[in-house]
Coordinates of C-alpha atoms in Angstrom, one line a residue:
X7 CA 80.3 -43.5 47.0
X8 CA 81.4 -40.9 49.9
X9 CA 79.9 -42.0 53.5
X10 CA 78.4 -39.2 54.9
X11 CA 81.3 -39.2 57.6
X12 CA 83.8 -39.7 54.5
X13 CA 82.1 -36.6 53.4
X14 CA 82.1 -34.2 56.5
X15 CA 85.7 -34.5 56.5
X16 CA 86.3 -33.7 53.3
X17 CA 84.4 -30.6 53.4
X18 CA 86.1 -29.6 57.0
X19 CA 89.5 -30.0 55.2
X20 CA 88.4 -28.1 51.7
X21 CA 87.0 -24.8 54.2
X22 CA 90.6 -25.3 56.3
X23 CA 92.7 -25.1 53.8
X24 CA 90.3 -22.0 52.2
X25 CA 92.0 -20.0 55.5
X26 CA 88.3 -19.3 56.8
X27 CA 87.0 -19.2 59.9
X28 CA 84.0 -21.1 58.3
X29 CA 85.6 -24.2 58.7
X30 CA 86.6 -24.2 62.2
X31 CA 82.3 -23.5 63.0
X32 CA 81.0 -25.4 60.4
X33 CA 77.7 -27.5 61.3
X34 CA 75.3 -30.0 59.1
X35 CA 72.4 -28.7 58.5
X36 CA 70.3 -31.8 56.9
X37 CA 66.5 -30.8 55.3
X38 CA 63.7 -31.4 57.8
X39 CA 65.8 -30.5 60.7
X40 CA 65.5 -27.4 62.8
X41 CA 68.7 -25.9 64.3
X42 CA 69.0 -22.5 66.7
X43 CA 72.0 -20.8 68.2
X44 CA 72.0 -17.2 70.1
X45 CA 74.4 -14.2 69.4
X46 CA 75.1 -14.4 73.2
X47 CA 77.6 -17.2 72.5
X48 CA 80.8 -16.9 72.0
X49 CA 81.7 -18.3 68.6
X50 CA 79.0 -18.6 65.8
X51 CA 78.2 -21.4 63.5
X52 CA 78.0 -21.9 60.2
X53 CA 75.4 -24.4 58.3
X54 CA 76.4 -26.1 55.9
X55 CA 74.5 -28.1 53.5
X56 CA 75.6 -30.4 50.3
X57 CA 74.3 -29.3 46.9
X58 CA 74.0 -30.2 43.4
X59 CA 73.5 -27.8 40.6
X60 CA 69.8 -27.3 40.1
X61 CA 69.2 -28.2 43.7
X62 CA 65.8 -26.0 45.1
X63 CA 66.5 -25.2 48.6
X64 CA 63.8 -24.2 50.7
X65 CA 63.8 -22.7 54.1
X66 CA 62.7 -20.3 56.7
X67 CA 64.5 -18.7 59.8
X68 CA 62.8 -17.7 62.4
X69 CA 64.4 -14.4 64.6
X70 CA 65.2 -10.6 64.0
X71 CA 68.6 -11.6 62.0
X72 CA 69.8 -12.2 58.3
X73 CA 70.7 -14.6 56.8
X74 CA 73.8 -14.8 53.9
X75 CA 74.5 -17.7 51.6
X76 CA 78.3 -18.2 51.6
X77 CA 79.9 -20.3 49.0
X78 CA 82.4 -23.4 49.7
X79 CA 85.0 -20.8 50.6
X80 CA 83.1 -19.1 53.3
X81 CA 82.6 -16.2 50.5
X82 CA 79.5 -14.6 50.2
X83 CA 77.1 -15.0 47.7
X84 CA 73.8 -13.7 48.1
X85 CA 71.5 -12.0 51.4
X86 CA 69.2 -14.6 51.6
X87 CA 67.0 -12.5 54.7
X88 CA 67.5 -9.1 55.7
X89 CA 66.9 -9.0 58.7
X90 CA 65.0 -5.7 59.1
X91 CA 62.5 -6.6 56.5
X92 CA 59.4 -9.0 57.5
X93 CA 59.6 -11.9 54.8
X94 CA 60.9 -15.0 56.7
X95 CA 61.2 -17.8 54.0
X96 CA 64.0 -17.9 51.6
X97 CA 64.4 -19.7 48.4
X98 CA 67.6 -20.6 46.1
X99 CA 69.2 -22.4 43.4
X100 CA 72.3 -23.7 43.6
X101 CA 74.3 -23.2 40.5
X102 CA 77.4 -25.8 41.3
X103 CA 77.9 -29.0 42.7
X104 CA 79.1 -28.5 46.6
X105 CA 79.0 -27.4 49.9
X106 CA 77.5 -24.1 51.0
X107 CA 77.3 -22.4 53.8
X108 CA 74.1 -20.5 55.4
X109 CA 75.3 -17.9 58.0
X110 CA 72.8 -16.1 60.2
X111 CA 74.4 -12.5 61.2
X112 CA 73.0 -10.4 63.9
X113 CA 71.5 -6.7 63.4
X114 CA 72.3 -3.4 65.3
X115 CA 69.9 -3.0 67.3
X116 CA 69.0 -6.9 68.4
X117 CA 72.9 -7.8 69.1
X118 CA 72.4 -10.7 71.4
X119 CA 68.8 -12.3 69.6
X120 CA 68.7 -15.8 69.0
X121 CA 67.5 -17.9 66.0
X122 CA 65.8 -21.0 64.5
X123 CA 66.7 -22.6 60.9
X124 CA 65.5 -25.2 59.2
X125 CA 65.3 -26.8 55.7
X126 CA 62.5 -28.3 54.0
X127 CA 63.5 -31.6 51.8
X128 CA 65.7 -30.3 48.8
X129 CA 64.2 -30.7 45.2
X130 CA 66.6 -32.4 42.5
X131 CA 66.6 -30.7 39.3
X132 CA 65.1 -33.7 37.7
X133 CA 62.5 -33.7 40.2
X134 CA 61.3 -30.6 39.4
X135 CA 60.0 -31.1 35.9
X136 CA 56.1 -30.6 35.7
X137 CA 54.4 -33.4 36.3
X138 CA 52.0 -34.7 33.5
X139 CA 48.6 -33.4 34.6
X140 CA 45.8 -36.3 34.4
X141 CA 44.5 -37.1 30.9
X142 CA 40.8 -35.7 31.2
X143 CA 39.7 -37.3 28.2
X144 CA 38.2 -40.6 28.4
X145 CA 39.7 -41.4 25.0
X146 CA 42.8 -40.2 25.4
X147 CA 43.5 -42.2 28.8
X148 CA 42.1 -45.9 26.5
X149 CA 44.9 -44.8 24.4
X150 CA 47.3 -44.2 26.7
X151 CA 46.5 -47.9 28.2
X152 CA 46.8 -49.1 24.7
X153 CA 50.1 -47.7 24.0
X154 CA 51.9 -49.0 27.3
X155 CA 50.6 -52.8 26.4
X156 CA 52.3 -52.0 22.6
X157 CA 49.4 -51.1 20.5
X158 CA 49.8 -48.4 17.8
X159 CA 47.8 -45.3 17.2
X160 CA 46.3 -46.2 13.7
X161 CA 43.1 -47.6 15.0
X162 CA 42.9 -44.3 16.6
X163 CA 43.7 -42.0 13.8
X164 CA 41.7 -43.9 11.8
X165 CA 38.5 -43.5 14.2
X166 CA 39.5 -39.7 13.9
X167 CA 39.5 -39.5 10.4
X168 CA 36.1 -40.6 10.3
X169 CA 34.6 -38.7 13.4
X170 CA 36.6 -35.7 12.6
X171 CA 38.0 -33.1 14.9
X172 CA 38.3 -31.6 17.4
X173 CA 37.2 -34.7 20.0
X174 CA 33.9 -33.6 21.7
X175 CA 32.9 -36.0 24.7
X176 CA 30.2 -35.5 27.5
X177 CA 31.2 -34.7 31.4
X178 CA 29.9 -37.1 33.2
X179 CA 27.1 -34.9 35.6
X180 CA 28.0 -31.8 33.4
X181 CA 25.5 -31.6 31.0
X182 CA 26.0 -28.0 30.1
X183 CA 29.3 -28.5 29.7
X184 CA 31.8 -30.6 26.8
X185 CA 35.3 -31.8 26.5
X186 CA 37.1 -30.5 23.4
X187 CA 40.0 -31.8 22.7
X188 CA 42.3 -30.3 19.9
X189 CA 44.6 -32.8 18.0
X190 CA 47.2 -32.7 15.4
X191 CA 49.5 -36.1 14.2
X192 CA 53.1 -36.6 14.0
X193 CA 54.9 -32.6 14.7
X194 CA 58.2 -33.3 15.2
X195 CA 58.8 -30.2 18.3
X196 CA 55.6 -28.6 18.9
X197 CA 52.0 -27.6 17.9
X198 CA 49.9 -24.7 19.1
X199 CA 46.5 -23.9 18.3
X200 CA 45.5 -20.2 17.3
X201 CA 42.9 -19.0 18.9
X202 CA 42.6 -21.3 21.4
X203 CA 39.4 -21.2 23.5
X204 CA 41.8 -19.6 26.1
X205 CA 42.0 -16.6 24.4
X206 CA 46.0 -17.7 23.2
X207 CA 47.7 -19.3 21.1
X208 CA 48.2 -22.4 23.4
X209 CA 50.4 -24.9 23.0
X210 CA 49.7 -28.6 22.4
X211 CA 51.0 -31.6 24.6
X212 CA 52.3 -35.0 23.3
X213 CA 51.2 -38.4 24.5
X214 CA 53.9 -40.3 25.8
X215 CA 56.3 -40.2 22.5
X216 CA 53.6 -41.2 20.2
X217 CA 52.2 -39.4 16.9
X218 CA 49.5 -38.0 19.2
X219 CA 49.8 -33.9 20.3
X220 CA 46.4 -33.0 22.3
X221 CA 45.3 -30.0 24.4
X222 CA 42.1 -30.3 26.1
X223 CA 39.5 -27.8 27.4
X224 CA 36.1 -27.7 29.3
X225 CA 33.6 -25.6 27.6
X226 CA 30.4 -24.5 27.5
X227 CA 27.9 -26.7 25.3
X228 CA 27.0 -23.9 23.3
X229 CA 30.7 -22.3 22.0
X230 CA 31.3 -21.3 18.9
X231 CA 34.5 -20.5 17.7
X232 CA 37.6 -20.7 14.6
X233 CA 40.9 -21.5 14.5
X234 CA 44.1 -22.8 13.3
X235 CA 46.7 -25.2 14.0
X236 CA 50.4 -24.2 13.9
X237 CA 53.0 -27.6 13.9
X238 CA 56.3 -26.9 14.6
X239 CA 56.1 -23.2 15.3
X240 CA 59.6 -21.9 15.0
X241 CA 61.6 -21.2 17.7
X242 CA 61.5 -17.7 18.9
X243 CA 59.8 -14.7 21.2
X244 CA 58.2 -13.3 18.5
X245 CA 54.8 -14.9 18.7
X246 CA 53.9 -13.8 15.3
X247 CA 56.5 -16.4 14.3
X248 CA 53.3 -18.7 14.9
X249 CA 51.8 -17.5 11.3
X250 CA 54.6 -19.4 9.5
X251 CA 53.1 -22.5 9.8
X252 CA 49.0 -21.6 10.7
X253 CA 46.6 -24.1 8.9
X254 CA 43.2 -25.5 8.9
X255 CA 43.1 -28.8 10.8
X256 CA 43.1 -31.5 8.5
X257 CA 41.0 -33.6 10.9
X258 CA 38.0 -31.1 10.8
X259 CA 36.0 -30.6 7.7
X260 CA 34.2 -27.7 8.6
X261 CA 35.9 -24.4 7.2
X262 CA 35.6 -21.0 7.5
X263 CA 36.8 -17.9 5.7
X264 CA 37.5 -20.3 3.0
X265 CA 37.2 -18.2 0.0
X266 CA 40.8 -18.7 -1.1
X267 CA 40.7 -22.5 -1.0
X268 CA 44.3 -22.6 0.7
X269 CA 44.8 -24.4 3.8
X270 CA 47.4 -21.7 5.5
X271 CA 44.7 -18.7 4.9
X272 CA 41.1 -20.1 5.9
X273 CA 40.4 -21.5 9.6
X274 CA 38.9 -24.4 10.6
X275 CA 35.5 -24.0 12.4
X276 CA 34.1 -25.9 15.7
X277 CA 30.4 -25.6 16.8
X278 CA 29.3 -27.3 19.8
X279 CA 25.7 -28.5 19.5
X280 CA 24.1 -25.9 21.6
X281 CA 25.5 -23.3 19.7
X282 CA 23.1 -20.6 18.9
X283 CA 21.8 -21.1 15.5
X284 CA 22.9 -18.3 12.6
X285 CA 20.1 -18.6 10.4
X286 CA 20.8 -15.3 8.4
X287 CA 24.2 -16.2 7.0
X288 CA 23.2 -17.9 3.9
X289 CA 21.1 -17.3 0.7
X290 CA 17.7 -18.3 0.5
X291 CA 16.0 -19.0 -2.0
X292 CA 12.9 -16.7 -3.2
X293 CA 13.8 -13.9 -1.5
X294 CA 14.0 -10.5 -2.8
X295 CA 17.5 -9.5 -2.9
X296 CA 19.3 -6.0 -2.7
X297 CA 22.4 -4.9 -4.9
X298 CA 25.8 -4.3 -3.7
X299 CA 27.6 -1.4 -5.7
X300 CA 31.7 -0.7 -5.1
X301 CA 32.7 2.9 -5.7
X302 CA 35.7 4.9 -4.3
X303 CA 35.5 7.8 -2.3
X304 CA 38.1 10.4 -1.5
X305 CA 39.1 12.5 1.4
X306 CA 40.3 15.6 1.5
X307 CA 40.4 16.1 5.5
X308 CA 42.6 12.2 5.5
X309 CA 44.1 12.8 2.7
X310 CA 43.0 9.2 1.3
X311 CA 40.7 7.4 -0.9
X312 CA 39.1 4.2 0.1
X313 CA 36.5 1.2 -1.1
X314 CA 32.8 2.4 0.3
X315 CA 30.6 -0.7 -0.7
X316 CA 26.8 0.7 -1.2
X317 CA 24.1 -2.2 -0.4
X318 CA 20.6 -1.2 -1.4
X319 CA 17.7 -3.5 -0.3
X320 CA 15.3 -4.3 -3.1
X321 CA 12.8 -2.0 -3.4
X322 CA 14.6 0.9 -2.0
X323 CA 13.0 4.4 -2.0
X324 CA 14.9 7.4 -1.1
X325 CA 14.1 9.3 1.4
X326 CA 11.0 7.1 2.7
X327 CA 10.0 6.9 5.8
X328 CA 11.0 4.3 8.3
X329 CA 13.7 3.3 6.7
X330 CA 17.2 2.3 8.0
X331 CA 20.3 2.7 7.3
X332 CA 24.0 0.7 8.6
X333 CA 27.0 2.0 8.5
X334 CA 29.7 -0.9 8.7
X335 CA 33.5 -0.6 9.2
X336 CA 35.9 -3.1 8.0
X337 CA 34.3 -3.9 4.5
X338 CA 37.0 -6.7 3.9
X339 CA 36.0 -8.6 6.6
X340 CA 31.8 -7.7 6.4
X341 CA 31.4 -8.7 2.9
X342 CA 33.2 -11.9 3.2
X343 CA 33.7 -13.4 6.5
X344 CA 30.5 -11.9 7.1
X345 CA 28.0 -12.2 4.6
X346 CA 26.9 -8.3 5.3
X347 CA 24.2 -7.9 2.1
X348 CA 22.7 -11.7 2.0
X349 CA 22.0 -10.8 6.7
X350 CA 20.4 -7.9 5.5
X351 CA 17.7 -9.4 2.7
X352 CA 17.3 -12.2 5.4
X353 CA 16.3 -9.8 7.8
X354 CA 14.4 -7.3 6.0
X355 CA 12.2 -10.6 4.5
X356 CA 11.4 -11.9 7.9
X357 CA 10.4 -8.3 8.5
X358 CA 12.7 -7.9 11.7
X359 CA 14.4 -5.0 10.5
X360 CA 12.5 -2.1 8.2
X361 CA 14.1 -2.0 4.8
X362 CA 17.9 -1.0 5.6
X363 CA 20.5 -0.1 3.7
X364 CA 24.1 0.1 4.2
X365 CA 27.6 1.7 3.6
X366 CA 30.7 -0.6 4.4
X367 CA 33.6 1.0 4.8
X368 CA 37.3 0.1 3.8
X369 CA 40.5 0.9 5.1
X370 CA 42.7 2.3 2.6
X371 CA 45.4 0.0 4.1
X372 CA 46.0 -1.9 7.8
X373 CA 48.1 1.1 8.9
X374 CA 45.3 3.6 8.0
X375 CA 42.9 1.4 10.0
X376 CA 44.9 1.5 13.6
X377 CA 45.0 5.5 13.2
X378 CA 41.8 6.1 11.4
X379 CA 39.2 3.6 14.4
X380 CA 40.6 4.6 17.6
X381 CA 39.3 7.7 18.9
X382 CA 40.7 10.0 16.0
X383 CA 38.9 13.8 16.0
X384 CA 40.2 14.1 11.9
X385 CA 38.4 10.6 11.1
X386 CA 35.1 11.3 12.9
X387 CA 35.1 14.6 11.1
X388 CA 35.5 12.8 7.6
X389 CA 32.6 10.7 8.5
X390 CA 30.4 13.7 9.7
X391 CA 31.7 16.0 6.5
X392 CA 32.5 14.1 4.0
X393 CA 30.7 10.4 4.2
X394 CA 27.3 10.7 5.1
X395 CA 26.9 13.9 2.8
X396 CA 28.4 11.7 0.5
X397 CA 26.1 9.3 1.4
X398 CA 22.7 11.4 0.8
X399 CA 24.1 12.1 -2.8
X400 CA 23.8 8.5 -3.4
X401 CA 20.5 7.8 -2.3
X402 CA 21.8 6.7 1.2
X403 CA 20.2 7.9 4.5
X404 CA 18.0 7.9 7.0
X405 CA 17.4 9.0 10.6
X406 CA 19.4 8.9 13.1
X407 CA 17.0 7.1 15.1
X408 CA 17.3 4.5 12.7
X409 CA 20.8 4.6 11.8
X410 CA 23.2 2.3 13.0
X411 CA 27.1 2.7 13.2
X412 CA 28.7 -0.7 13.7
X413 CA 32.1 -2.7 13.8
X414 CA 34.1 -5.1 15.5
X415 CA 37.5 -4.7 17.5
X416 CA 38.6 -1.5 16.9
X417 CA 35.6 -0.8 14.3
X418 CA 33.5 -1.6 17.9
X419 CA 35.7 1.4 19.9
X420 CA 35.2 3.3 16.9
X421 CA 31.0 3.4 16.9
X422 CA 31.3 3.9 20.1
X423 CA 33.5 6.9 19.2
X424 CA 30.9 8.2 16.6
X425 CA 27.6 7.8 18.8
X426 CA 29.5 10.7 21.0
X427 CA 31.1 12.4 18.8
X428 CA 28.1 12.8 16.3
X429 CA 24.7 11.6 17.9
X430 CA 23.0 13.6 15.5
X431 CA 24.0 11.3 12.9
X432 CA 24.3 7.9 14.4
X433 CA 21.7 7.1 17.1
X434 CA 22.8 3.5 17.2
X435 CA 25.7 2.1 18.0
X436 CA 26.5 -1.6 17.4
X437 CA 29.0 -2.5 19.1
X438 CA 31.1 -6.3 18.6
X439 CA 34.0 -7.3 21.0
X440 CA 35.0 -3.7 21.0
X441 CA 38.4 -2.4 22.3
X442 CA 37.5 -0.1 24.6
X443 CA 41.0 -0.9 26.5
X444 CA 42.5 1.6 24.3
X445 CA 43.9 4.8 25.3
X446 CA 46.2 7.5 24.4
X447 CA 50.3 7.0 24.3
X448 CA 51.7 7.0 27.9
X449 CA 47.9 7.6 29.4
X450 CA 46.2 4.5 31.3
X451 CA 43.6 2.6 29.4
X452 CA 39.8 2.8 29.3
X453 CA 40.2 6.4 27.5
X454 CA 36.9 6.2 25.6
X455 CA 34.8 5.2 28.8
X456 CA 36.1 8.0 30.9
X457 CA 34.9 10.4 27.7
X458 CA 31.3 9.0 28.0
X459 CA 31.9 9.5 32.3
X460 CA 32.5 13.4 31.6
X461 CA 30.1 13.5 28.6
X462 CA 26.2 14.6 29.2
X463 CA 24.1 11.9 27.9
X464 CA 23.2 12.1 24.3
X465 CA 20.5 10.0 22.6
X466 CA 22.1 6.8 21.8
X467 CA 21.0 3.3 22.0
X468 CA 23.8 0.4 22.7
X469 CA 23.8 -3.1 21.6
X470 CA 27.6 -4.7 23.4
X471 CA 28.5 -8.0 22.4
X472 CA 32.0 -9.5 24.1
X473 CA 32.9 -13.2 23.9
X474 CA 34.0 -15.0 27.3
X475 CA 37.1 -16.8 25.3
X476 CA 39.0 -13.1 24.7
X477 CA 40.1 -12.4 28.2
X478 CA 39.8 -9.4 30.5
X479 CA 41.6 -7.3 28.2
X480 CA 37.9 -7.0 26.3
X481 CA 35.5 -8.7 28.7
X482 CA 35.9 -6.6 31.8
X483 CA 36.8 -3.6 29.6
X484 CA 33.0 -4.5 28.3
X485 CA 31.3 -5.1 31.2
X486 CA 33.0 -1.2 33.0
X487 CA 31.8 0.6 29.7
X488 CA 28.1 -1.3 30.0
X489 CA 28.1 -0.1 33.7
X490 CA 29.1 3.5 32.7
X491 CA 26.7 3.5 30.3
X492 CA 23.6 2.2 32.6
X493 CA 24.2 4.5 35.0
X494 CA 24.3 7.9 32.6
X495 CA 20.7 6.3 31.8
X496 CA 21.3 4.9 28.2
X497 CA 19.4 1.7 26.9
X498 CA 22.1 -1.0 27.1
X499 CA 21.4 -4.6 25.5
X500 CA 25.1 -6.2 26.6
X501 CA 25.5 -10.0 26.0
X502 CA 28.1 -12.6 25.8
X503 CA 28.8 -15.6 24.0
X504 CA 31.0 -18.6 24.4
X505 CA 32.9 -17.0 22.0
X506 CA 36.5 -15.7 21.0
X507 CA 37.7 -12.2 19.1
X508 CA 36.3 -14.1 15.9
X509 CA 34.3 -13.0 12.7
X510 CA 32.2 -16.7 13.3
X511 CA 30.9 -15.2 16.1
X512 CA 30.0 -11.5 14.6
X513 CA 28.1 -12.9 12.1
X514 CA 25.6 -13.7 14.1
X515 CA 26.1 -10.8 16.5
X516 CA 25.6 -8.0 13.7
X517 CA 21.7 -9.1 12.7
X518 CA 20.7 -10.0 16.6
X519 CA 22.5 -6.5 17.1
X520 CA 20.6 -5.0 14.4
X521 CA 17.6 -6.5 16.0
X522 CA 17.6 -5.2 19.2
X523 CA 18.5 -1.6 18.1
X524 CA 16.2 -0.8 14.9
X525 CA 14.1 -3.7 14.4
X526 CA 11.1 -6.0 16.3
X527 CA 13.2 -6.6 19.3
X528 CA 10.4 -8.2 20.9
X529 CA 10.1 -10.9 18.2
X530 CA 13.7 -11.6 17.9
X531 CA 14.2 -15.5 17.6
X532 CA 15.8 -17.9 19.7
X533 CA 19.1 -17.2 18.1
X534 CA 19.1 -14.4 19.5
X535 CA 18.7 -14.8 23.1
X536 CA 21.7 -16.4 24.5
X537 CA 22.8 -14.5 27.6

């Protein structure tokens, strides 16, 4: 091993024999110590400091100069400070094993100025890998305990098995709050879980080199929320590469959208205990129960045909008074996922809602959807034109007071879209994590708010729901709409869930929005007042 004076002459005679001048006014320059010179002297120096590659070198200079990074050769490399700008710190890599050299040079107009360098301690590459953040989970930190005196994780996985997944534990003084951690067994690279309650598709951590992959989060008591778990995502930008290997967890036993029985297409479901109850999502017994009836409509303004599903309560009178009437985008989703017809007899035999009935609308395909729900003048006119005439033929209508235009995501932005374009028709819009960050090609986002801005007021009532898991992308773009709206002087109910962009979640939003907009708002249950 070099001694440091071993290596000062080496590095004097490797910059002599380069021919530069760097060599004859070369000085150490070791991290932690300040150095300063002044233009007024005769010859200047240059610093040089001993690197390895991956080294992060950390500085400041102090003085109207620049300062240049000069390879071993005195050649230069990159401006580390211009001068004439007012940052002061610099940062670098070095890419090579070796000296380099840090040269201050002096500017036009301050030719004799002096200067102060220094270094802070350099950072190895190795030394700049993340540090493991603290284990928050009580059970996860026994473990870790465990494995470092030898013990395996069976008993652990075994406990799991029976207790299920994810791990919910108490915060100590936090008795709003829980500790869910997410778990998966064995991956061999990675795990990520889709739709995470950060609004991603967050990636797991493993502990130690053990079977056990974990990601942890502090949540409210009362989320609700699905997902999936994705082992050994394949490697790639392309996040949609995430789908290859999406699955229920094995660990939890509680499903959702599980019509098809196959692991890779239904989620998994987690429901903290102060979730809000959903009490309308399942059949009841002794109920009177409407009829669901599938028939096609086509389009001559689209130039399409789609699915319209017809739900009529029991005892359904054309034409009668009082009456209401939904009208639901995204039937795939709102008569599975979301029990649509079984919400609505739930409803209408608590007598919270007058007898409603309901068109749920299909998309003739998922490319027809993104340019039939955002703002679209052509689709608004089929709905106007061709649906709810349509509609009346059938048996189906009612007020617009009582009417109801609802959908989630884009089928959200698109109610919203309706109750301006066609408040004579809808009066009620029901609107579920909408996308109201949409706007036209090239223009900035927020398009359909700005519309209602310009727009007189029209009468319209708004139900908002937004989950606080689905980033600012929806929640602020939520919250600016609910402003707009209060101050044009339209009734507003916004609320928000501990919640992601998530069918689970809407099926409980849809009846408490129903609720508030055409039904005994005033008697609306506990399930419904979450805030």
């Amino acid at each position: 091993m070099q001694t440091f004076n071993q290596w000062s002459c080496a590095l004097a005679l490797a910059l002599c024999v380069s021919g530069n001048a760097m060599a004859e006014t070369d000085n150490i320059l070791h991290p932690g110590q300040t150095v300063s010179a002044s233009f007024a002297q005769a010859q200047q120096p240059i610093w040089t400091v001993q690197l390895k590659t991956g080294d992060l070198v950390q500085g400041r200079l102090q003085g109207d100069v620049s300062l240049r990074l000069l390879d071993a050769q005195g050649q230069p490399v990159r401006l580390l400070i211009d001068g004439r700008d007012q940052p002061r710190e610099f940062i670098f890599i070095a890419d090579r094993d070796g000296a380099y050299g840090l040269r201050a040079e002096a500017l036009a107009t301050r030719p004799q100025a002096t200067y102060a360098l220094s270094l802070k301690p350099v950072i190895s590459a190795s030394a700049q890998k993340r540090t493991a953040a603290p284990l928050q989970s009580p059970t996860l930190r026994a473990l870790q305990q465990q494995l470092a005196q030898g013990a395996s994780t069976e008993t652990f996985w075994k406990d799991r098995q029976q207790q299920g997944a994810p791990m919910v534990e108490a915060v100590e003084g936090k008795p709003g709050l829980s500790l869910v951690t997410f778990l998966w067994r064995g991956a061999r690279n990675n795990v990520r879980v889709f739709g995470a309650p950060s609004g991603n598709h967050d990636e797991l951590q493993r502990l130690g080199d053990s079977d056990v992959w974990f990601r942890s989060y502090l949540l409210p008591a009362s989320a609700r929320l699905s997902y999936q778990m994705a082992p050994d995502v394949p490697a790639s930008d392309d996040r949609r590469m995430i789908l290859a290997s999406t699955q229920r967890d094995p660990l939890n036993p509680n499903r959702f959208a599980d019509g098809s029985g196959d692991p890779f297409l239904s989620r998994s479901r987690l429901e903290l205990p102060a979730a809000p109850a959903q009490p309308w999502v399942a059949e009841r017994p002794g109920i009177a129960r409407g009829t669901l009836e599938r028939k096609v409509l086509s389009s001559k303004l689209l130039g399409n045909e789609r699915d319209v599903y017809l739900y009529r309560p029991a005892q359904w009178q054309a034409g009668a008074k009082g009456q209401g009437l939904l009208v639901l985008f995204d039937a795939h989703a709102y008569t599975r996922q979301v029990p649509t017809p079984t919400i609505l007899d739930n409803l209408i035999a608590e007598g919270l809602i007058p007898p409603t009935a309901a068109l749920i609308i299909a998309n003739p395909s998922d490319l027809s959807r993104q340019q039939e729900l955002p703002p679209n003048p052509q689709f608004a006119r089929f709905m106007a034109e061709e649906l709810m005439p349509w509609a009346r033929q059938q048996g189906l209508a009612a007020s617009a007071a009582r009417t109801v235009v609802a959908g989630s995501s884009y089928g959200g932005l698109a109610s919203a879209y309706m109750g301006l374009k066609h408040p004579e028709l809808f009066g009620n819009v029901l609107s579920m994590s909408g996308s109201y960050w949409w706007g036209h090609e090239g223009e900035e986002p927020g398009w359909l708010t700005r519309e209602y801005v310009k727009s007189p007021k029209q009468p319209l009532r708004f139900y908002l729901q937004s989950g606080l898991f689905e980033g600012p992308k929806i929640l602020d773009t939520n919250r600016h709409l609910r402003d707009v709206l209060l101050a044009k002087g339209y009734a507003v109910e916004q609320v928000e869930y501990p919640a992601g962009h998530d069918y689970l979640q809407w099926r409980g939003s849809l009846p408490c929005g129903l609720i508030s907009l055409i039904g005994k708002a005033a008697q609306a249950p506990e399930a419904c007042q979450l805030r």
